[in-house]
Structures are given as structure tokens and as C-alpha cells.
Tab-separated table of C-alpha atoms and ligand atoms in Angstrom:
chain	number	residue	atom	x	y	z
O	1	UNK	CA	-17.860	3.164	-33.434
O	2	UNK	CA	-16.891	6.802	-32.665
O	3	UNK	CA	-18.405	9.424	-34.979
O	4	UNK	CA	-16.492	12.625	-34.711
O	5	UNK	CA	-17.981	15.170	-32.533
O	6	UNK	CA	-19.734	17.828	-34.568
O	7	UNK	CA	-18.001	20.696	-32.745
O	8	UNK	CA	-14.645	21.003	-30.788
O	9	UNK	CA	-12.212	23.681	-29.953
O	10	UNK	CA	-9.641	24.456	-32.465
O	11	UNK	CA	-6.597	23.245	-30.279
O	12	UNK	CA	-8.122	19.948	-29.900
O	13	UNK	CA	-9.116	19.766	-33.666
O	14	UNK	CA	-5.391	20.232	-34.518
O	15	UNK	CA	-4.259	17.698	-32.025
O	16	UNK	CA	-6.809	15.116	-33.238
O	17	UNK	CA	-5.676	15.745	-36.809
O	18	UNK	CA	-2.284	14.873	-35.574
O	19	UNK	CA	-0.752	18.198	-36.428
O	20	UNK	CA	0.838	18.621	-32.836
O	21	UNK	CA	0.176	18.023	-29.102
O	22	UNK	CA	-2.560	20.082	-27.711
O	23	UNK	CA	-0.040	22.434	-26.109
O	24	UNK	CA	2.028	22.897	-29.281
O	25	UNK	CA	-1.349	23.466	-31.241
O	26	UNK	CA	-1.969	26.369	-28.838
O	27	UNK	CA	1.299	27.975	-29.827
O	28	UNK	CA	0.785	27.252	-33.514
O	29	UNK	CA	-2.712	28.876	-33.447
O	30	UNK	CA	-1.392	31.887	-31.471
O	31	UNK	CA	1.421	32.295	-34.042
O	32	UNK	CA	-1.273	32.963	-36.762
O	33	UNK	CA	-0.482	29.746	-38.705
O	34	UNK	CA	-4.126	28.550	-38.617
O	35	UNK	CA	-6.994	29.636	-40.755
O	36	UNK	CA	-10.723	28.876	-40.392
O	37	UNK	CA	-12.767	29.492	-43.484
O	38	UNK	CA	-9.841	31.451	-44.895
O	39	UNK	CA	-9.434	33.786	-41.893
O	40	UNK	CA	-6.553	33.659	-39.437
O	41	UNK	CA	-7.871	32.515	-36.010
O	42	UNK	CA	-5.470	33.129	-33.162
O	43	UNK	CA	-7.594	31.897	-30.307
O	44	UNK	CA	-6.929	28.077	-29.459
O	45	UNK	CA	-10.330	27.986	-27.733
O	46	UNK	CA	-12.349	28.949	-30.800
O	47	UNK	CA	-15.055	26.321	-31.476
O	48	UNK	CA	-15.199	24.913	-34.920
O	49	UNK	CA	-17.864	22.786	-36.527
O	50	UNK	CA	-15.780	19.792	-37.611
O	51	UNK	CA	-17.722	19.003	-40.765
O	52	UNK	CA	-18.735	22.553	-41.862
O	53	UNK	CA	-15.638	24.660	-41.195
O	54	UNK	CA	-12.554	24.461	-43.372
O	55	UNK	CA	-9.439	24.453	-41.053
O	56	UNK	CA	-5.991	25.059	-42.585
O	57	UNK	CA	-2.679	24.941	-40.966
O	58	UNK	CA	0.158	26.617	-42.925
O	59	UNK	CA	-1.898	26.206	-46.031
O	60	UNK	CA	-2.700	22.567	-45.494
O	61	UNK	CA	-6.423	21.644	-45.172
O	62	UNK	CA	-6.990	19.422	-42.105
O	63	UNK	CA	-9.193	16.606	-41.919
O	64	UNK	CA	-10.267	14.815	-38.848
O	65	UNK	CA	-9.692	11.068	-38.818
O	66	UNK	CA	-13.038	9.422	-39.181
O	67	UNK	CA	-12.679	7.091	-36.141
O	68	UNK	CA	-10.116	6.144	-33.707
O	69	UNK	CA	-7.434	3.492	-34.196
O	70	UNK	CA	-7.600	0.345	-32.140
O	71	UNK	CA	-4.665	-2.067	-33.071
O	72	UNK	CA	-3.516	-5.121	-31.329
O	73	UNK	CA	0.099	-6.125	-32.118
O	74	UNK	CA	1.911	-9.239	-31.201
O	75	UNK	CA	5.255	-7.592	-30.255
O	76	UNK	CA	8.271	-9.672	-30.961
O	77	UNK	CA	11.442	-9.431	-28.775
O	78	UNK	CA	13.929	-6.678	-29.681
O	79	UNK	CA	11.467	-4.027	-30.372
O	80	UNK	CA	11.113	-0.911	-28.322
O	81	UNK	CA	7.773	0.259	-27.295
O	82	UNK	CA	8.344	3.915	-28.187
O	83	UNK	CA	7.651	6.171	-31.216
O	84	UNK	CA	11.192	7.099	-31.883
O	85	UNK	CA	14.585	5.957	-30.469
O	86	UNK	CA	17.604	8.361	-30.283
O	87	UNK	CA	19.850	5.317	-31.020
O	88	UNK	CA	17.697	4.289	-33.912
O	89	UNK	CA	16.918	0.859	-32.573
O	90	UNK	CA	13.677	-0.949	-34.095
O	91	UNK	CA	10.391	0.197	-32.575
O	92	UNK	CA	7.033	-1.252	-32.680
O	93	UNK	CA	6.018	1.333	-35.080
O	94	UNK	CA	8.355	-0.150	-37.693
O	95	UNK	CA	5.992	-3.254	-37.692
O	96	UNK	CA	2.844	-1.156	-38.101
O	97	UNK	CA	1.224	0.543	-41.027
O	98	UNK	CA	0.679	4.286	-41.104
O	99	UNK	CA	-1.540	4.996	-38.084
O	100	UNK	CA	-3.247	8.090	-36.992
O	101	UNK	CA	-0.461	10.188	-35.743
O	102	UNK	CA	-1.730	10.335	-32.103
O	103	UNK	CA	-1.846	6.552	-31.750
O	104	UNK	CA	0.181	5.388	-28.836
O	105	UNK	CA	0.792	2.189	-26.951
O	106	UNK	CA	-1.522	1.454	-23.997
O	107	UNK	CA	1.234	0.679	-21.413
O	108	UNK	CA	4.571	-0.813	-22.201
O	109	UNK	CA	6.329	-4.006	-22.750
O	110	UNK	CA	10.123	-4.389	-22.081
O	111	UNK	CA	12.559	-4.670	-25.077
O	112	UNK	CA	12.814	-8.401	-24.472
O	113	UNK	CA	9.206	-9.154	-23.619
O	114	UNK	CA	6.926	-10.417	-26.341
O	115	UNK	CA	3.151	-10.421	-26.693
O	116	UNK	CA	-0.014	-8.479	-26.628
O	117	UNK	CA	0.270	-4.716	-27.163
O	118	UNK	CA	-2.708	-2.549	-27.732
O	119	UNK	CA	-2.351	0.757	-29.403
O	120	UNK	CA	-4.894	3.525	-29.849
O	121	UNK	CA	-5.463	7.226	-30.253
O	122	UNK	CA	-8.627	6.960	-28.216
O	123	UNK	CA	-7.081	8.834	-25.212
O	124	UNK	CA	-10.127	8.278	-22.879
O	125	UNK	CA	-10.080	4.380	-23.332
O	126	UNK	CA	-6.239	4.298	-23.162
O	127	UNK	CA	-6.183	6.338	-19.930
O	128	UNK	CA	-8.867	4.153	-18.282
O	129	UNK	CA	-7.300	0.904	-19.326
O	130	UNK	CA	-4.117	1.970	-17.497
O	131	UNK	CA	-5.926	3.513	-14.462
O	132	UNK	CA	-5.494	1.328	-11.351
O	133	UNK	CA	-9.312	2.099	-10.489
O	134	UNK	CA	-10.485	-0.107	-13.320
O	135	UNK	CA	-8.438	-3.207	-12.318
O	136	UNK	CA	-7.696	-4.359	-15.827
O	137	UNK	CA	-6.208	-8.002	-15.889
O	138	UNK	CA	-2.908	-8.561	-17.681
O	139	UNK	CA	-1.998	-12.231	-18.011
O	140	UNK	CA	1.665	-13.328	-18.742
O	141	UNK	CA	3.408	-16.595	-19.426
O	142	UNK	CA	6.839	-16.666	-17.944
O	143	UNK	CA	9.575	-19.377	-18.329
O	144	UNK	CA	11.604	-19.203	-15.273
O	145	UNK	CA	14.817	-20.677	-13.859
O	146	UNK	CA	14.375	-22.983	-11.016
O	147	UNK	CA	11.700	-25.277	-9.657
O	148	UNK	CA	9.005	-23.062	-8.145
O	149	UNK	CA	7.725	-23.940	-4.570
O	150	UNK	CA	4.170	-23.220	-3.839
O	151	UNK	CA	5.348	-21.423	-0.579
O	152	UNK	CA	7.258	-18.898	-2.753
O	153	UNK	CA	4.394	-18.625	-5.205
O	154	UNK	CA	2.025	-17.910	-2.162
O	155	UNK	CA	4.207	-14.810	-1.489
O	156	UNK	CA	3.151	-13.496	-4.893
O	157	UNK	CA	-0.399	-14.493	-4.270
O	158	UNK	CA	-0.444	-12.457	-1.059
O	159	UNK	CA	1.333	-9.382	-2.497
O	160	UNK	CA	5.101	-8.871	-2.181
O	161	UNK	CA	7.244	-5.881	-1.191
O	162	UNK	CA	9.214	-4.501	-4.177
O	163	UNK	CA	11.457	-1.437	-4.167
O	164	UNK	CA	8.655	0.858	-5.209
O	165	UNK	CA	5.987	-0.630	-2.663
O	166	UNK	CA	3.932	-3.908	-2.223
O	167	UNK	CA	2.186	-5.507	-5.130
O	168	UNK	CA	-1.494	-6.256	-5.170
O	169	UNK	CA	-2.182	-10.108	-4.960
O	170	UNK	CA	-1.384	-11.872	-8.176
O	171	UNK	CA	-2.866	-15.089	-9.487
O	172	UNK	CA	0.003	-17.530	-10.328
O	173	UNK	CA	0.206	-21.129	-11.354
O	174	UNK	CA	2.783	-23.492	-12.607
O	175	UNK	CA	1.917	-24.866	-16.063
O	176	UNK	CA	4.860	-27.060	-16.713
O	177	UNK	CA	8.132	-28.046	-15.195
O	178	UNK	CA	11.245	-29.581	-16.922
O	179	UNK	CA	14.986	-29.996	-16.762
O	180	UNK	CA	17.453	-28.784	-19.233
O	181	UNK	CA	20.703	-30.574	-18.273
O	182	UNK	CA	21.337	-29.532	-14.734
O	183	UNK	CA	19.075	-26.621	-14.932
O	184	UNK	CA	15.353	-26.696	-13.811
O	185	UNK	CA	12.858	-24.644	-15.720
O	186	UNK	CA	9.193	-24.006	-15.298
O	187	UNK	CA	6.441	-22.231	-17.288
O	188	UNK	CA	4.135	-20.063	-15.134
O	189	UNK	CA	0.938	-18.226	-15.799
O	190	UNK	CA	0.769	-15.053	-13.876
O	191	UNK	CA	-2.139	-12.587	-13.764
O	192	UNK	CA	-1.692	-9.031	-12.407
O	193	UNK	CA	-3.745	-5.884	-12.402
O	194	UNK	CA	-0.819	-3.376	-12.119
O	195	UNK	CA	1.500	-2.127	-14.673
O	196	UNK	CA	4.778	-1.118	-12.926
O	197	UNK	CA	8.113	-1.075	-14.579
O	198	UNK	CA	9.486	-4.533	-15.185
O	199	UNK	CA	6.946	-5.703	-12.533
O	200	UNK	CA	6.689	-9.454	-13.498
O	201	UNK	CA	10.421	-9.830	-13.761
O	202	UNK	CA	10.942	-8.148	-10.495
O	203	UNK	CA	8.313	-10.122	-8.692
O	204	UNK	CA	9.636	-13.473	-9.922
O	205	UNK	CA	13.194	-12.610	-9.160
O	206	UNK	CA	12.091	-11.533	-5.665
O	207	UNK	CA	10.882	-15.089	-4.916
O	208	UNK	CA	14.026	-16.646	-6.516
O	209	UNK	CA	12.833	-17.622	-10.085
O	210	UNK	CA	14.453	-15.295	-12.564
O	211	UNK	CA	12.610	-14.774	-15.850
O	212	UNK	CA	14.203	-16.158	-18.907
O	213	UNK	CA	11.317	-15.348	-21.243
O	214	UNK	CA	8.134	-13.381	-20.873
O	215	UNK	CA	5.087	-12.998	-22.937
O	216	UNK	CA	1.969	-11.075	-22.283
O	217	UNK	CA	-0.873	-13.361	-23.512
O	218	UNK	CA	-3.956	-11.410	-22.288
O	219	UNK	CA	-4.868	-7.740	-21.738
O	220	UNK	CA	-8.405	-6.672	-20.722
O	221	UNK	CA	-9.813	-9.947	-21.947
O	222	UNK	CA	-8.083	-9.655	-25.444
O	223	UNK	CA	-5.955	-12.454	-26.442
O	224	UNK	CA	-3.300	-12.932	-29.052
O	225	UNK	CA	-5.201	-15.659	-30.962
O	226	UNK	CA	-3.510	-16.737	-34.151
O	227	UNK	CA	-1.240	-13.745	-34.518
O	228	UNK	CA	2.356	-14.667	-34.711
O	229	UNK	CA	5.027	-12.354	-33.459
O	230	UNK	CA	5.366	-9.260	-35.692
O	231	UNK	CA	1.692	-9.502	-36.868
O	232	UNK	CA	-1.045	-7.040	-35.924
O	233	UNK	CA	-4.758	-6.711	-36.470
O	234	UNK	CA	-7.343	-3.996	-35.854
O	235	UNK	CA	-9.956	-4.768	-33.085
O	236	UNK	CA	-13.526	-5.268	-34.170
O	237	UNK	CA	-16.264	-2.919	-33.306
O	238	UNK	CA	-17.564	-5.610	-30.854
O	239	UNK	CA	-14.272	-5.810	-29.171
O	240	UNK	CA	-13.982	-1.948	-28.868
O	241	UNK	CA	-17.572	-1.873	-27.419
O	242	UNK	CA	-16.693	-4.506	-24.890
O	243	UNK	CA	-13.423	-2.752	-23.903
O	244	UNK	CA	-15.190	0.467	-23.306
O	245	UNK	CA	-17.878	-1.035	-21.251
O	246	UNK	CA	-15.349	-2.546	-19.130
O	247	UNK	CA	-14.107	0.794	-18.124
O	248	UNK	CA	-17.435	2.480	-18.058
O	249	UNK	CA	-17.328	4.405	-21.428
B	301	LIG	N1	6.364	-7.048	-16.590
B	301	LIG	C1	7.689	-7.115	-16.918
B	301	LIG	O1	8.516	-7.374	-16.094
B	301	LIG	N2	8.007	-6.794	-18.247
B	301	LIG	C2	7.050	-6.349	-19.062
B	301	LIG	O2	7.343	-6.102	-20.208
B	301	LIG	C3	5.749	-6.459	-18.710
B	301	LIG	C4	5.396	-6.792	-17.417
């Protein structure tokens, strides 16, 4: 569990309280909108004692969230992974309770992709989980058109050239094959360690098996468990510890 740091710079304090981004917090502080113990402080770098000093922004006393948010959502299809949409379409935040304002998704899923989405305001953890250096496993289940040939799947296992460069080797296996009228279908399990835009869809299209349905079933060792689409849960302290250990935190 993360106890808040006893001291931090004022701009970081504002950002952690969800007032504004770190950069906007600088501007707010410089504009004279922030008081510490009743006195205007215009230096963003001023260090405050988080539990002893009273920080106000435009008259509102700020309190630091006690601990970070770690939320696992089973994302349904049709929800955007974004905070707001200019076209007012549903977003994953419509499915969640009020979270600390700095809580963001760790990576993305396409509008039509379902499955495991982690959200957190623990920036250090989120950053490392997405950083290629930490080689975090993401496992997907894909229903594809066609009757996959091992030769084609071997191309994915070796790494395949996409428009934005070659992919790292993927683990792929066929779980099920069936026919739907004239159409062949298969369910594949595919594990990758990268997170490029529409990567799984592009990989499978490149070998001739376009994706009809895609679900992320595992991320960094976390699985969906009994959550149905649209449901979420908070991670347990043990799960958070394990995630952090995985990325050296
Ligand atoms: N790969 C995709 O193609 N889409 C996703 O949403 C995630 C991985």
C-alpha cells in the first residue's frame, strides 16, 4: 500500500490532488491562486509537508488521496478508452465510479475489443507496465475468419513485418475450429509483449485471418476471473505488490 510521501513540491501536490496537470498546476500557482497555511505561494517548487501544511486552491482546501487507485475493468465492446469524447460516445469512465481524477487506463483497447483494462493513477507503475523494457505479457483470445494453417501462425511466432516495423515473436495457438455455413472460423490464443495500435488485428490480417472478435484475457498476470463485461473490481494489495515487483518497484 502506498502511504503518501510526507513532503512534496507544491505543483506535484496539486497534480496528485487532481486539480490540474503538473504543467497547469505551475501556471495556477504562479497566478497566485494557491495558498499554503493562508499565505499565497507563487513558487511551484515550494516543498510542502503533506500532512502538516494546509494547501488551498482558489479557496478550496486540498487533500491528497490516501492511496492510489488500481482498478480492473472488463471492458465491453462499444466503449472508448478515453476520458472524454468530443462526439459524446460512451467511454469506459461511464462504467466506473468516481475515481481519483488522475486515474488513467494503462494502455488501450479498440472500441470493438473487449476484456481486461487496468486503470491507475500510480504513474510509475503505469509507465513501467507499458515500457517495452519490462516485457509485460498480454494475452488475447481472437475469433478469426478462416482455417488457420500452422505455417501462417509460424510467421507470427517468428515475428512479422507490419507497416510500423517487425513485431516481436508471439505465442499463438488454435483453441478451436468450426464451420458456420460455408464460413470457417477459429478461436486463437495469442500472447504478445508489445502494445502497438490495433496490433493483434493487424498481425492476424497480415497472415490472412481477419479478426471478428477480440478479447484481452490477461495482462501482466492479471485475469478477468468472474467479472462479466461492464463489471470492475479494485486490485487487492497482494496483486498490487506482485505487479510492482514484476516491474522492479
Ligand atoms: N490489439 C488490437 O488489435 N486491438 C486491441 O484493442 C488490442 C490489441
